Amino acid sequence: MSIIKQLEQLGIKAQTDIKQADSGDVLEKLRVGLLGKKGALTSILRGLKELSVEEKREVGGLANRLKGTIEESIATKREALSGGSGGSTIDYTLPGKPHAHGHRHLVTLVMDEFISIFQRMGFEIADGPEIETDHYNFGALNFPDDHPARDEHDTFYVDGGLLLRTHTSNVQIREFEKRTPPVKIIAPGRVFRNESVNARSFCVFHQVEGFLVDENVTFGDLKGALEAFCYEYFEEGVNLRFRPSFFPFTEPSAEVDVQCFLCSGKGCTLCKYEGWLEILGCGMIDPEVFRSVGYDSEKYTGYAFGVGIERMALLKYRINDIRLLYENDARFIRQFR
Ligand code: DAH
């Protein structure tokens, strides 16, 4: 058998033996048997002197590479036998630790759902400032200076005669000033009220304001839009009730209730035995508002509505305490993805 052939076979056998070695001692014996002074590789190389210079070079190179490979395999095996990298006890075959993925908060989920529903109905999205002047939050919306409706808003005042907006209705005025009808907009955002915190109210919450101004807009259009929205958000065919109400910036004004879906209107603890759950305020935009932004109230009519996001989230997901939304208890938050 040629020396080259012998070397090749030695290599193959060496790898099998190294793989099967089950202790450091066995491995050391193997090493000596292969690479030691009287080892197999050494004795094959003894035959080298019978070869020509050219053959010597070729066989010598091969033998050196083989020696390197065997040494490497032995070292790797030794490490494996001693229990992994540098003798440490890490098991690299264990599955990795899973990384927790974040997700949208329930308030964001509901807000995004509102936005998507209204976008499909052709509403544009607008944004407005959270720090506002009295004019945009109250004055231009037809709240007279001494009107009790202002008290209901429990306003946070900040330096410089400014305030934290108490509702998203400020965006109505800001957008009307920038545009001429037709306008069809929703404005989602954060609002602030200096109220005591309890299961039903929080000092910071979110609303979506909606408004449409054009020629010949009627209360029927408002009802149709809100019905379409509620059918999407709650379920097709939910019963709605429009109750007369008052807001300074709408006339006539209404509050909208959905029939309690827990008791189907029979009366239960959720609806406080009313059979109905209040969900939003709305109305036809008061001509006084149009006057304050320079719209022709003889030519244009419009509707507006304001929905509280948290309230709608609590109702749909049967959550009985608004504070849960802001305590950041992951066990609660993770339930809504
Ligand atoms: N801004 C009102 C509030 O926060 C909600 C509201 C009622 C908005 C009627 C409207 C509306 O646009 O027409 O209490």
GROMACS .gro file of C-alpha atoms and ligand atoms in nm:
model
  351
    1MET     CA    1   0.000   0.000   0.000
    2SER     CA    2   0.136   0.341  -0.089
    3ILE     CA    3   0.231   0.575   0.194
    4ILE     CA    4  -0.041   0.819   0.089
    5LYS     CA    5  -0.306   0.548   0.110
    6GLN     CA    6  -0.173   0.444   0.452
    7LEU     CA    7  -0.194   0.801   0.577
    8GLU     CA    8  -0.549   0.839   0.453
    9GLN     CA    9  -0.662   0.521   0.625
   10LEU     CA   10  -0.485   0.623   0.943
   11GLY     CA   11  -0.670   0.954   0.936
   12ILE     CA   12  -1.010   0.788   0.900
   13LYS     CA   13  -0.944   0.535   1.177
   14ALA     CA   14  -0.803   0.806   1.406
   15GLN     CA   15  -1.121   1.016   1.373
   16THR     CA   16  -1.345   0.718   1.453
   17ASP     CA   17  -1.135   0.623   1.755
   18ILE     CA   18  -1.125   0.979   1.887
   19LYS     CA   19  -1.501   1.011   1.850
   20GLN     CA   20  -1.558   0.689   2.046
   21ALA     CA   21  -1.313   0.769   2.326
   22ASP     CA   22  -1.512   0.787   2.647
   23SER     CA   23  -1.254   0.915   2.892
   24GLY     CA   24  -0.948   1.134   2.913
   25ASP     CA   25  -0.731   0.827   2.971
   26VAL     CA   26  -0.852   0.652   2.657
   27LEU     CA   27  -0.795   0.970   2.464
   28GLU     CA   28  -0.440   1.010   2.596
   29LYS     CA   29  -0.357   0.650   2.498
   30LEU     CA   30  -0.492   0.719   2.152
   31ARG     CA   31  -0.278   1.030   2.124
   32VAL     CA   32   0.037   0.844   2.217
   33GLY     CA   33  -0.057   0.555   1.986
   34LEU     CA   34  -0.097   0.795   1.694
   35LEU     CA   35   0.146   1.078   1.743
   36GLY     CA   36   0.394   0.946   2.001
   37LYS     CA   37   0.754   0.850   1.924
   38LYS     CA   38   0.648   0.496   1.852
   39GLY     CA   39   0.310   0.596   1.721
   40ALA     CA   40   0.140   0.495   1.397
   41LEU     CA   41   0.198   0.822   1.216
   42THR     CA   42   0.563   0.826   1.313
   43SER     CA   43   0.621   0.475   1.188
   44ILE     CA   44   0.455   0.548   0.856
   45LEU     CA   45   0.682   0.846   0.815
   46ARG     CA   46   0.983   0.619   0.862
   47GLY     CA   47   0.918   0.483   0.516
   48LEU     CA   48   0.968   0.836   0.387
   49LYS     CA   49   1.341   0.795   0.333
   50GLU     CA   50   1.285   0.550   0.052
   51LEU     CA   51   1.100   0.812  -0.152
   52SER     CA   52   1.224   1.065  -0.407
   53VAL     CA   53   1.266   1.430  -0.304
   54GLU     CA   54   0.945   1.524  -0.482
   55GLU     CA   55   0.743   1.248  -0.320
   56LYS     CA   56   0.893   1.335   0.017
   57ARG     CA   57   0.760   1.688  -0.018
   58GLU     CA   58   0.410   1.573  -0.105
   59VAL     CA   59   0.385   1.302   0.159
   60GLY     CA   60   0.550   1.524   0.421
   61GLY     CA   61   0.289   1.798   0.364
   62LEU     CA   62   0.004   1.554   0.390
   63ALA     CA   63   0.144   1.399   0.709
   64ASN     CA   64   0.180   1.740   0.870
   65ARG     CA   65  -0.178   1.834   0.790
   66LEU     CA   66  -0.297   1.501   0.923
   67LYS     CA   67  -0.103   1.553   1.243
   68GLY     CA   68  -0.264   1.896   1.284
   69THR     CA   69  -0.614   1.759   1.227
   70ILE     CA   70  -0.567   1.476   1.473
   71GLU     CA   71  -0.429   1.715   1.740
   72GLU     CA   72  -0.728   1.943   1.691
   73SER     CA   73  -0.980   1.661   1.713
   74ILE     CA   74  -0.817   1.532   2.030
   75ALA     CA   75  -0.825   1.879   2.188
   76THR     CA   76  -1.193   1.928   2.100
   77LYS     CA   77  -1.281   1.585   2.232
   78ARG     CA   78  -1.087   1.647   2.551
   79GLU     CA   79  -1.285   1.965   2.611
   80ALA     CA   80  -1.614   1.785   2.547
   81LEU     CA   81  -1.518   1.506   2.789
   82SER     CA   82  -1.427   1.758   3.060
   83GLY     CA   83  -1.777   1.904   3.037
   84GLY     CA   84  -1.781   2.173   2.771
   85SER     CA   85  -1.596   2.498   2.713
   86GLY     CA   86  -1.294   2.539   2.939
   87GLY     CA   87  -1.443   2.290   3.182
   88SER     CA   88  -1.749   2.512   3.249
   89THR     CA   89  -2.089   2.350   3.296
   90ILE     CA   90  -2.278   2.543   3.025
   91ASP     CA   91  -2.494   2.314   2.813
   92TYR     CA   92  -2.495   2.470   2.468
   93THR     CA   93  -2.766   2.235   2.350
   94LEU     CA   94  -3.029   2.382   2.582
   95PRO     CA   95  -3.293   2.601   2.413
   96GLY     CA   96  -3.235   2.976   2.454
   97LYS     CA   97  -3.424   3.198   2.696
   98PRO     CA   98  -3.728   3.344   2.520
   99HIS     CA   99  -3.737   3.723   2.488
  100ALA     CA  100  -4.067   3.882   2.587
  101HIS     CA  101  -4.216   4.076   2.297
  102GLY     CA  102  -4.399   4.398   2.371
  103HIS     CA  103  -4.744   4.473   2.233
  104ARG     CA  104  -4.986   4.761   2.208
  105HIS     CA  105  -5.169   4.866   2.526
  106LEU     CA  106  -5.545   4.814   2.534
  107VAL     CA  107  -5.606   5.190   2.515
  108THR     CA  108  -5.393   5.207   2.199
  109LEU     CA  109  -5.565   4.902   2.053
  110VAL     CA  110  -5.909   5.056   2.098
  111MET     CA  111  -5.790   5.392   1.969
  112ASP     CA  112  -5.639   5.226   1.661
  113GLU     CA  113  -5.962   5.036   1.605
  114PHE     CA  114  -6.164   5.361   1.619
  115ILE     CA  115  -5.924   5.523   1.375
  116SER     CA  116  -5.951   5.231   1.136
  117ILE     CA  117  -6.332   5.229   1.147
  118PHE     CA  118  -6.362   5.602   1.087
  119GLN     CA  119  -6.097   5.598   0.815
  120ARG     CA  120  -6.304   5.344   0.628
  121MET     CA  121  -6.596   5.585   0.661
  122GLY     CA  122  -6.390   5.858   0.494
  123PHE     CA  123  -6.274   6.063   0.793
  124GLU     CA  124  -5.932   6.228   0.790
  125ILE     CA  125  -5.715   6.224   1.103
  126ALA     CA  126  -5.607   6.545   1.276
  127ASP     CA  127  -5.410   6.626   1.586
  128GLY     CA  128  -5.414   6.920   1.824
  129PRO     CA  129  -5.214   7.052   2.120
  130GLU     CA  130  -5.261   6.914   2.471
  131ILE     CA  131  -5.163   7.247   2.622
  132GLU     CA  132  -5.426   7.491   2.507
  133THR     CA  133  -5.562   7.841   2.550
  134ASP     CA  134  -5.898   7.913   2.704
  135HIS     CA  135  -6.011   8.032   2.361
  136TYR     CA  136  -5.969   7.697   2.184
  137ASN     CA  137  -6.079   7.478   2.474
  138PHE     CA  138  -6.378   7.689   2.579
  139GLY     CA  139  -6.436   8.035   2.430
  140ALA     CA  140  -6.461   7.952   2.061
  141LEU     CA  141  -6.670   7.648   2.151
  142ASN     CA  142  -6.935   7.881   2.288
  143PHE     CA  143  -6.868   7.829   2.659
  144PRO     CA  144  -6.958   8.170   2.807
  145ASP     CA  145  -6.713   8.292   3.074
  146ASP     CA  146  -6.944   8.230   3.364
  147HIS     CA  147  -7.122   7.925   3.231
  148PRO     CA  148  -7.156   7.627   3.470
  149ALA     CA  149  -7.049   7.390   3.187
  150ARG     CA  150  -6.694   7.509   3.252
  151ASP     CA  151  -6.708   7.385   3.610
  152GLU     CA  152  -6.796   7.036   3.492
  153HIS     CA  153  -6.462   7.019   3.319
  154ASP     CA  154  -6.242   7.049   3.632
  155THR     CA  155  -5.964   7.216   3.440
  156PHE     CA  156  -5.591   7.191   3.518
  157TYR     CA  157  -5.446   7.538   3.468
  158VAL     CA  158  -5.077   7.587   3.389
  159ASP     CA  159  -4.855   7.896   3.385
  160GLY     CA  160  -4.905   8.168   3.129
  161GLY     CA  161  -5.285   8.157   3.125
  162LEU     CA  162  -5.277   7.817   2.954
  163LEU     CA  163  -5.457   7.498   3.045
  164LEU     CA  164  -5.445   7.124   2.975
  165ARG     CA  165  -5.723   7.057   2.728
  166THR     CA  166  -6.026   6.901   2.893
  167HIS     CA  167  -6.156   6.750   2.568
  168THR     CA  168  -6.051   6.696   2.208
  169SER     CA  169  -6.315   6.946   2.088
  170ASN     CA  170  -6.036   7.206   2.068
  171VAL     CA  171  -5.931   7.037   1.742
  172GLN     CA  172  -6.265   7.138   1.586
  173ILE     CA  173  -6.173   7.505   1.614
  174ARG     CA  174  -5.811   7.456   1.509
  175GLU     CA  175  -5.911   7.262   1.197
  176PHE     CA  176  -6.202   7.491   1.104
  177GLU     CA  177  -5.959   7.784   1.112
  178LYS     CA  178  -5.730   7.606   0.866
  179ARG     CA  179  -5.989   7.473   0.620
  180THR     CA  180  -6.303   7.553   0.432
  181PRO     CA  181  -6.590   7.303   0.416
  182PRO     CA  182  -6.636   7.024   0.340
  183VAL     CA  183  -6.439   6.894   0.638
  184LYS     CA  184  -6.469   6.541   0.768
  185ILE     CA  185  -6.223   6.472   1.046
  186ILE     CA  186  -6.157   6.268   1.355
  187ALA     CA  187  -5.912   6.380   1.621
  188PRO     CA  188  -5.793   6.117   1.866
  189GLY     CA  189  -5.596   6.232   2.168
  190ARG     CA  190  -5.526   6.269   2.535
  191VAL     CA  191  -5.729   6.493   2.764
  192PHE     CA  192  -5.695   6.598   3.128
  193ARG     CA  193  -5.940   6.664   3.410
  194ASN     CA  194  -5.875   6.755   3.768
  195GLU     CA  195  -6.110   6.489   3.900
  196SER     CA  196  -6.070   6.257   4.192
  197VAL     CA  197  -5.944   5.921   4.075
  198ASN     CA  198  -6.178   5.629   4.129
  199ALA     CA  199  -6.307   5.317   3.952
  200ARG     CA  200  -6.496   5.526   3.696
  201SER     CA  201  -6.281   5.833   3.638
  202PHE     CA  202  -5.915   5.910   3.592
  203CYS     CA  203  -5.736   6.245   3.565
  204VAL     CA  204  -5.591   6.160   3.222
  205PHE     CA  205  -5.784   5.979   2.953
  206HIS     CA  206  -5.840   5.969   2.577
  207GLN     CA  207  -6.113   6.079   2.343
  208VAL     CA  208  -6.187   6.066   1.975
  209GLU     CA  209  -6.354   6.378   1.845
  210GLY     CA  210  -6.536   6.359   1.514
  211PHE     CA  211  -6.688   6.635   1.304
  212LEU     CA  212  -6.830   6.687   0.962
  213VAL     CA  213  -6.924   7.018   0.803
  214ASP     CA  214  -7.080   7.056   0.461
  215GLU     CA  215  -7.396   7.180   0.296
  216ASN     CA  216  -7.713   7.002   0.403
  217VAL     CA  217  -7.571   6.792   0.683
  218THR     CA  218  -7.853   6.663   0.902
  219PHE     CA  219  -7.905   6.493   1.236
  220GLY     CA  220  -7.990   6.185   1.029
  221ASP     CA  221  -7.634   6.185   0.892
  222LEU     CA  222  -7.503   6.197   1.247
  223LYS     CA  223  -7.721   5.907   1.354
  224GLY     CA  224  -7.618   5.704   1.051
  225ALA     CA  225  -7.248   5.763   1.112
  226LEU     CA  226  -7.265   5.675   1.481
  227GLU     CA  227  -7.475   5.370   1.414
  228ALA     CA  228  -7.227   5.245   1.154
  229PHE     CA  229  -6.946   5.303   1.402
  230CYS     CA  230  -7.122   5.117   1.686
  231TYR     CA  231  -7.212   4.826   1.459
  232GLU     CA  232  -6.844   4.789   1.381
  233TYR     CA  233  -6.709   4.836   1.731
  234PHE     CA  234  -6.973   4.644   1.930
  235GLU     CA  235  -7.176   4.426   1.699
  236GLU     CA  236  -7.404   4.453   1.400
  237GLY     CA  237  -7.751   4.557   1.508
  238VAL     CA  238  -7.678   4.683   1.864
  239ASN     CA  239  -7.962   4.902   1.986
  240LEU     CA  240  -7.877   5.270   2.026
  241ARG     CA  241  -8.070   5.541   2.207
  242PHE     CA  242  -8.026   5.914   2.145
  243ARG     CA  243  -8.113   6.110   2.462
  244PRO     CA  244  -8.150   6.490   2.453
  245SER     CA  245  -7.863   6.660   2.633
  246PHE     CA  246  -7.667   6.983   2.644
  247PHE     CA  247  -7.326   7.091   2.518
  248PRO     CA  248  -7.243   7.458   2.455
  249PHE     CA  249  -7.102   7.385   2.109
  250THR     CA  250  -7.389   7.175   1.972
  251GLU     CA  251  -7.757   7.244   1.925
  252PRO     CA  252  -7.948   7.019   1.945
  253SER     CA  253  -7.724   6.794   2.158
  254ALA     CA  254  -7.762   6.432   2.250
  255GLU     CA  255  -7.600   6.161   2.450
  256VAL     CA  256  -7.594   5.815   2.300
  257ASP     CA  257  -7.653   5.494   2.494
  258VAL     CA  258  -7.611   5.135   2.378
  259GLN     CA  259  -7.845   4.872   2.506
  260CYS     CA  260  -7.668   4.680   2.781
  261PHE     CA  261  -7.516   4.374   2.617
  262LEU     CA  262  -7.485   4.188   2.946
  263CYS     CA  263  -7.858   4.180   3.024
  264SER     CA  264  -7.998   4.282   2.680
  265GLY     CA  265  -8.174   4.573   2.841
  266LYS     CA  266  -8.344   4.385   3.124
  267GLY     CA  267  -8.132   4.555   3.390
  268CYS     CA  268  -7.821   4.431   3.570
  269THR     CA  269  -7.531   4.557   3.780
  270LEU     CA  270  -7.329   4.662   3.472
  271CYS     CA  271  -7.599   4.904   3.351
  272LYS     CA  272  -7.710   4.982   3.708
  273TYR     CA  273  -8.054   4.844   3.625
  274GLU     CA  274  -8.102   5.106   3.353
  275GLY     CA  275  -8.079   4.863   3.060
  276TRP     CA  276  -7.861   5.120   2.879
  277LEU     CA  277  -7.496   5.225   2.886
  278GLU     CA  278  -7.391   5.579   2.800
  279ILE     CA  279  -7.115   5.591   2.540
  280LEU     CA  280  -7.078   5.936   2.387
  281GLY     CA  281  -7.192   6.295   2.338
  282CYS     CA  282  -7.288   6.448   2.007
  283GLY     CA  283  -7.499   6.706   1.829
  284MET     CA  284  -7.535   6.951   1.543
  285ILE     CA  285  -7.261   7.213   1.555
  286ASP     CA  286  -7.394   7.537   1.704
  287PRO     CA  287  -7.400   7.832   1.459
  288GLU     CA  288  -7.208   8.026   1.727
  289VAL     CA  289  -6.910   7.796   1.670
  290PHE     CA  290  -6.925   7.859   1.295
  291ARG     CA  291  -6.940   8.231   1.363
  292SER     CA  292  -6.624   8.217   1.577
  293VAL     CA  293  -6.428   8.056   1.292
  294GLY     CA  294  -6.582   8.258   1.010
  295TYR     CA  295  -6.792   7.984   0.850
  296ASP     CA  296  -7.121   8.088   0.691
  297SER     CA  297  -7.382   7.926   0.915
  298GLU     CA  298  -7.654   7.996   0.658
  299LYS     CA  299  -7.470   7.785   0.404
  300TYR     CA  300  -7.317   7.512   0.616
  301THR     CA  301  -7.436   7.272   0.881
  302GLY     CA  302  -7.239   7.005   1.057
  303TYR     CA  303  -7.234   6.745   1.327
  304ALA     CA  304  -6.983   6.661   1.598
  305PHE     CA  305  -6.933   6.385   1.848
  306GLY     CA  306  -6.689   6.294   2.123
  307VAL     CA  307  -6.621   5.938   2.243
  308GLY     CA  308  -6.418   5.839   2.549
  309ILE     CA  309  -6.172   5.563   2.460
  310GLU     CA  310  -6.126   5.421   2.809
  311ARG     CA  311  -6.499   5.404   2.869
  312MET     CA  312  -6.552   5.218   2.542
  313ALA     CA  313  -6.267   4.979   2.628
  314LEU     CA  314  -6.409   4.907   2.975
  315LEU     CA  315  -6.752   4.837   2.829
  316LYS     CA  316  -6.644   4.607   2.551
  317TYR     CA  317  -6.395   4.409   2.757
  318ARG     CA  318  -6.607   4.409   3.077
  319ILE     CA  319  -6.343   4.575   3.291
  320ASN     CA  320  -6.484   4.724   3.608
  321ASP     CA  321  -6.211   4.968   3.711
  322ILE     CA  322  -6.049   5.231   3.487
  323ARG     CA  323  -5.741   5.243   3.713
  324LEU     CA  324  -5.642   4.895   3.591
  325LEU     CA  325  -5.558   5.056   3.257
  326TYR     CA  326  -5.290   5.271   3.417
  327GLU     CA  327  -5.138   5.054   3.688
  328ASN     CA  328  -4.915   4.876   3.437
  329ASP     CA  329  -4.965   4.538   3.594
  330ALA     CA  330  -4.836   4.311   3.319
  331ARG     CA  331  -5.072   4.031   3.422
  332PHE     CA  332  -5.363   4.259   3.335
  333ILE     CA  333  -5.214   4.428   3.029
  334ARG     CA  334  -5.105   4.103   2.864
  335GLN     CA  335  -5.463   3.982   2.844
  336PHE     CA  336  -5.537   4.235   2.569
  337ARG     CA  337  -5.321   4.213   2.259
  338DAH     N1  338  -6.635   6.745   2.448
  338DAH     C1  339  -6.736   6.669   2.520
  338DAH     C2  340  -6.682   6.622   2.652
  338DAH     O1  341  -6.566   6.598   2.662
  338DAH     C3  342  -6.780   6.551   2.440
  338DAH     C4  343  -6.857   6.593   2.319
  338DAH     C5  344  -6.992   6.609   2.327
  338DAH     C6  345  -6.793   6.619   2.201
  338DAH     C7  346  -7.065   6.649   2.218
  338DAH     C8  347  -6.864   6.660   2.090
  338DAH     C9  348  -7.003   6.673   2.099
  338DAH     O2  349  -6.809   6.685   1.973
  338DAH     O3  350  -7.074   6.713   1.994
  338DAH     O4  351  -6.754   6.607   2.744
   0.00000   0.00000   0.00000
